[in-house]
Amino acid sequence: MADPGRETEFTQASVIEVFETREDYAEPLTATEIAERLGCSRRTALNKLHDLEDETDVTSKKVGGRSRVWWIPVPIDR
């Protein structure tokens, strides 16, 4: 069991893996959904998502007063 007050380290790669291993690759996810899949707090997931948005293709869109969804754009062959 982990020491009280000590949080497990979640890497950007672990967040990316959540996106890549879901059934519908194009479905956007909320920070809460990411947190549930990783077993971390919503704040931890949100911090990682913001970092990923700054450094990778992960993007987001505000969909309500305080709601935001996150996804990795899927290229379309034309």
Coordinates of N, CA and C in Angstrom, one line a residue:
M1 N 0.8 -1.2 0.0 CA 0.0 0.0 0.0 C 0.9 1.2 0.0
A2 N 0.5 2.3 -0.7 CA 1.3 3.5 -0.8 C 1.2 4.3 0.5
D3 N 2.3 5.0 0.7 CA 2.3 5.9 1.9 C 1.2 6.9 1.8
P4 N 0.6 7.2 2.9 CA -0.4 8.3 2.9 C 0.2 9.6 2.5
G5 N -0.5 10.4 1.7 CA 0.0 11.7 1.2 C 1.0 11.5 0.1
R6 N 1.3 10.3 -0.4 CA 2.2 10.2 -1.5 C 1.5 9.7 -2.7
E7 N 1.5 10.5 -3.8 CA 0.8 10.2 -5.0 C 1.6 9.4 -6.0
T8 N 1.0 8.5 -6.7 CA 1.7 7.8 -7.7 C 2.0 8.7 -8.9
E9 N 3.2 8.6 -9.5 CA 3.6 9.4 -10.6 C 2.8 8.9 -11.9
F10 N 2.2 9.8 -12.5 CA 1.5 9.5 -13.8 C 2.2 10.3 -14.9
T11 N 2.7 9.5 -15.9 CA 3.4 10.2 -17.0 C 2.5 10.6 -18.1
Q12 N 3.0 11.5 -18.9 CA 2.3 11.9 -20.1 C 2.0 10.6 -21.0
A13 N 3.0 9.7 -21.0 CA 2.8 8.5 -21.8 C 1.6 7.7 -21.3
S14 N 1.4 7.6 -20.0 CA 0.2 6.9 -19.5 C -1.1 7.5 -19.9
V15 N -1.1 8.9 -20.0 CA -2.3 9.5 -20.5 C -2.5 9.3 -21.9
I16 N -1.5 9.3 -22.7 CA -1.6 9.0 -24.2 C -2.1 7.6 -24.4
E17 N -1.6 6.7 -23.6 CA -2.1 5.3 -23.7 C -3.6 5.2 -23.5
V18 N -4.1 6.0 -22.6 CA -5.6 5.9 -22.4 C -6.3 6.3 -23.7
F19 N -5.8 7.3 -24.4 CA -6.4 7.7 -25.7 C -6.2 6.6 -26.7
E20 N -5.1 6.0 -26.8 CA -4.8 5.0 -27.8 C -5.4 3.7 -27.6
T21 N -5.8 3.3 -26.4 CA -6.3 2.0 -26.1 C -7.8 1.9 -26.0
R22 N -8.5 3.0 -26.2 CA -10.0 3.0 -26.1 C -10.6 2.4 -27.3
E23 N -11.8 2.0 -27.2 CA -12.5 1.3 -28.3 C -12.7 2.2 -29.5
D24 N -13.2 3.5 -29.3 CA -13.4 4.4 -30.4 C -12.3 5.5 -30.3
Y25 N -11.3 5.4 -31.1 CA -10.2 6.3 -31.1 C -10.5 7.7 -31.3
A26 N -11.7 8.0 -32.0 CA -12.0 9.4 -32.2 C -12.9 10.0 -31.1
E27 N -13.3 9.3 -30.2 CA -14.2 9.8 -29.1 C -13.4 10.7 -28.2
P28 N -13.9 11.9 -28.0 CA -13.2 12.8 -27.0 C -13.5 12.3 -25.6
L29 N -12.6 12.6 -24.7 CA -12.7 12.2 -23.3 C -12.6 13.4 -22.3
T30 N -13.2 13.3 -21.2 CA -13.1 14.3 -20.2 C -12.0 14.0 -19.2
A31 N -11.5 15.0 -18.5 CA -10.5 14.8 -17.5 C -10.9 13.8 -16.5
T32 N -12.2 13.8 -16.1 CA -12.7 12.8 -15.2 C -12.6 11.4 -15.7
E33 N -12.9 11.2 -17.0 CA -12.8 9.9 -17.6 C -11.3 9.4 -17.6
I34 N -10.4 10.3 -17.9 CA -9.0 10.0 -17.9 C -8.6 9.6 -16.5
A35 N -9.0 10.4 -15.5 CA -8.6 10.2 -14.1 C -9.1 8.8 -13.7
E36 N -10.4 8.4 -14.0 CA -10.9 7.1 -13.7 C -10.1 6.0 -14.3
R37 N -9.7 6.1 -15.5 CA -9.0 5.1 -16.2 C -7.5 4.9 -15.6
L38 N -7.0 6.0 -15.1 CA -5.6 6.0 -14.6 C -5.6 5.7 -13.1
G39 N -6.7 6.0 -12.4 CA -6.8 5.8 -11.0 C -6.1 6.9 -10.3
C40 N -6.2 8.1 -10.8 CA -5.6 9.3 -10.2 C -6.7 10.4 -10.0
S41 N -6.3 11.5 -9.4 CA -7.3 12.6 -9.2 C -7.6 13.3 -10.5
R42 N -8.7 13.9 -10.6 CA -9.1 14.7 -11.7 C -8.1 15.8 -12.0
R43 N -7.6 16.5 -10.9 CA -6.6 17.5 -11.0 C -5.3 17.0 -11.6
T44 N -4.9 15.8 -11.2 CA -3.7 15.3 -11.8 C -3.8 15.0 -13.3
A45 N -5.0 14.4 -13.6 CA -5.3 14.2 -15.1 C -5.3 15.5 -15.8
L46 N -6.0 16.5 -15.3 CA -6.1 17.8 -15.9 C -4.7 18.5 -16.1
N47 N -3.9 18.4 -15.1 CA -2.5 18.9 -15.3 C -1.8 18.2 -16.4
K48 N -1.8 16.9 -16.5 CA -1.2 16.2 -17.5 C -1.7 16.5 -18.9
L49 N -3.1 16.7 -19.0 CA -3.7 17.0 -20.2 C -3.3 18.4 -20.7
H50 N -3.2 19.4 -19.8 CA -2.7 20.7 -20.2 C -1.3 20.7 -20.7
D51 N -0.4 19.9 -20.0 CA 1.0 19.7 -20.5 C 1.0 19.1 -21.9
L52 N 0.2 18.1 -22.1 CA 0.2 17.4 -23.4 C -0.4 18.3 -24.5
E53 N -1.3 19.2 -24.1 CA -1.8 20.1 -25.1 C -0.7 21.1 -25.6
D54 N 0.1 21.5 -24.6 CA 1.2 22.4 -25.0 C 2.3 21.7 -25.8
E55 N 2.5 20.4 -25.6 CA 3.7 19.7 -26.1 C 3.4 18.7 -27.2
T56 N 2.1 18.3 -27.4 CA 1.8 17.2 -28.4 C 0.6 17.6 -29.2
D57 N 0.0 16.6 -29.9 CA -1.2 16.8 -30.7 C -2.5 16.8 -29.9
V58 N -2.4 16.4 -28.6 CA -3.6 16.4 -27.8 C -4.2 17.8 -27.8
T59 N -5.5 17.9 -28.1 CA -6.2 19.2 -28.1 C -7.5 19.1 -27.3
S60 N -8.1 20.2 -27.1 CA -9.3 20.3 -26.3 C -10.3 21.3 -26.8
K61 N -11.5 21.2 -26.3 CA -12.5 22.2 -26.7 C -13.4 22.3 -25.5
K62 N -13.8 23.6 -25.2 CA -14.7 23.9 -24.1 C -16.1 23.5 -24.6
V63 N -16.9 22.8 -23.9 CA -18.2 22.3 -24.3 C -19.3 22.8 -23.3
G64 N -19.0 23.6 -22.4 CA -20.0 24.1 -21.5 C -19.4 25.1 -20.6
G65 N -20.1 25.6 -19.6 CA -19.6 26.6 -18.7 C -18.2 26.3 -18.2
R66 N -18.0 25.1 -17.6 CA -16.7 24.7 -17.1 C -16.2 23.3 -17.6
S67 N -16.9 22.8 -18.6 CA -16.6 21.5 -19.2 C -15.7 21.6 -20.4
R68 N -14.8 20.6 -20.5 CA -13.8 20.6 -21.6 C -13.7 19.1 -22.0
V69 N -13.6 18.8 -23.3 CA -13.2 17.5 -23.8 C -11.9 17.5 -24.4
W70 N -11.2 16.4 -24.4 CA -9.9 16.2 -24.9 C -9.8 15.1 -25.9
W71 N -9.0 15.2 -27.0 CA -8.8 14.2 -28.0 C -7.5 14.4 -28.7
I72 N -7.1 13.3 -29.4 CA -6.0 13.4 -30.4 C -6.6 13.4 -31.8
P73 N -6.4 14.4 -32.6 CA -7.0 14.5 -33.9 C -6.7 13.3 -34.7
V74 N -7.7 12.8 -35.5 CA -7.5 11.7 -36.3 C -7.4 12.2 -37.8
P75 N -6.2 11.9 -38.4 CA -6.1 12.4 -39.8 C -7.1 11.7 -40.7
I76 N -7.6 12.5 -41.7 CA -8.6 12.0 -42.7 C -7.9 11.9 -44.0
D77 N -7.9 10.8 -44.7 CA -7.4 10.6 -46.0 C -8.4 11.2 -47.0
R78 N -8.0 12.0 -47.8 CA -9.0 12.6 -48.8 C -8.5 12.3 -50.2

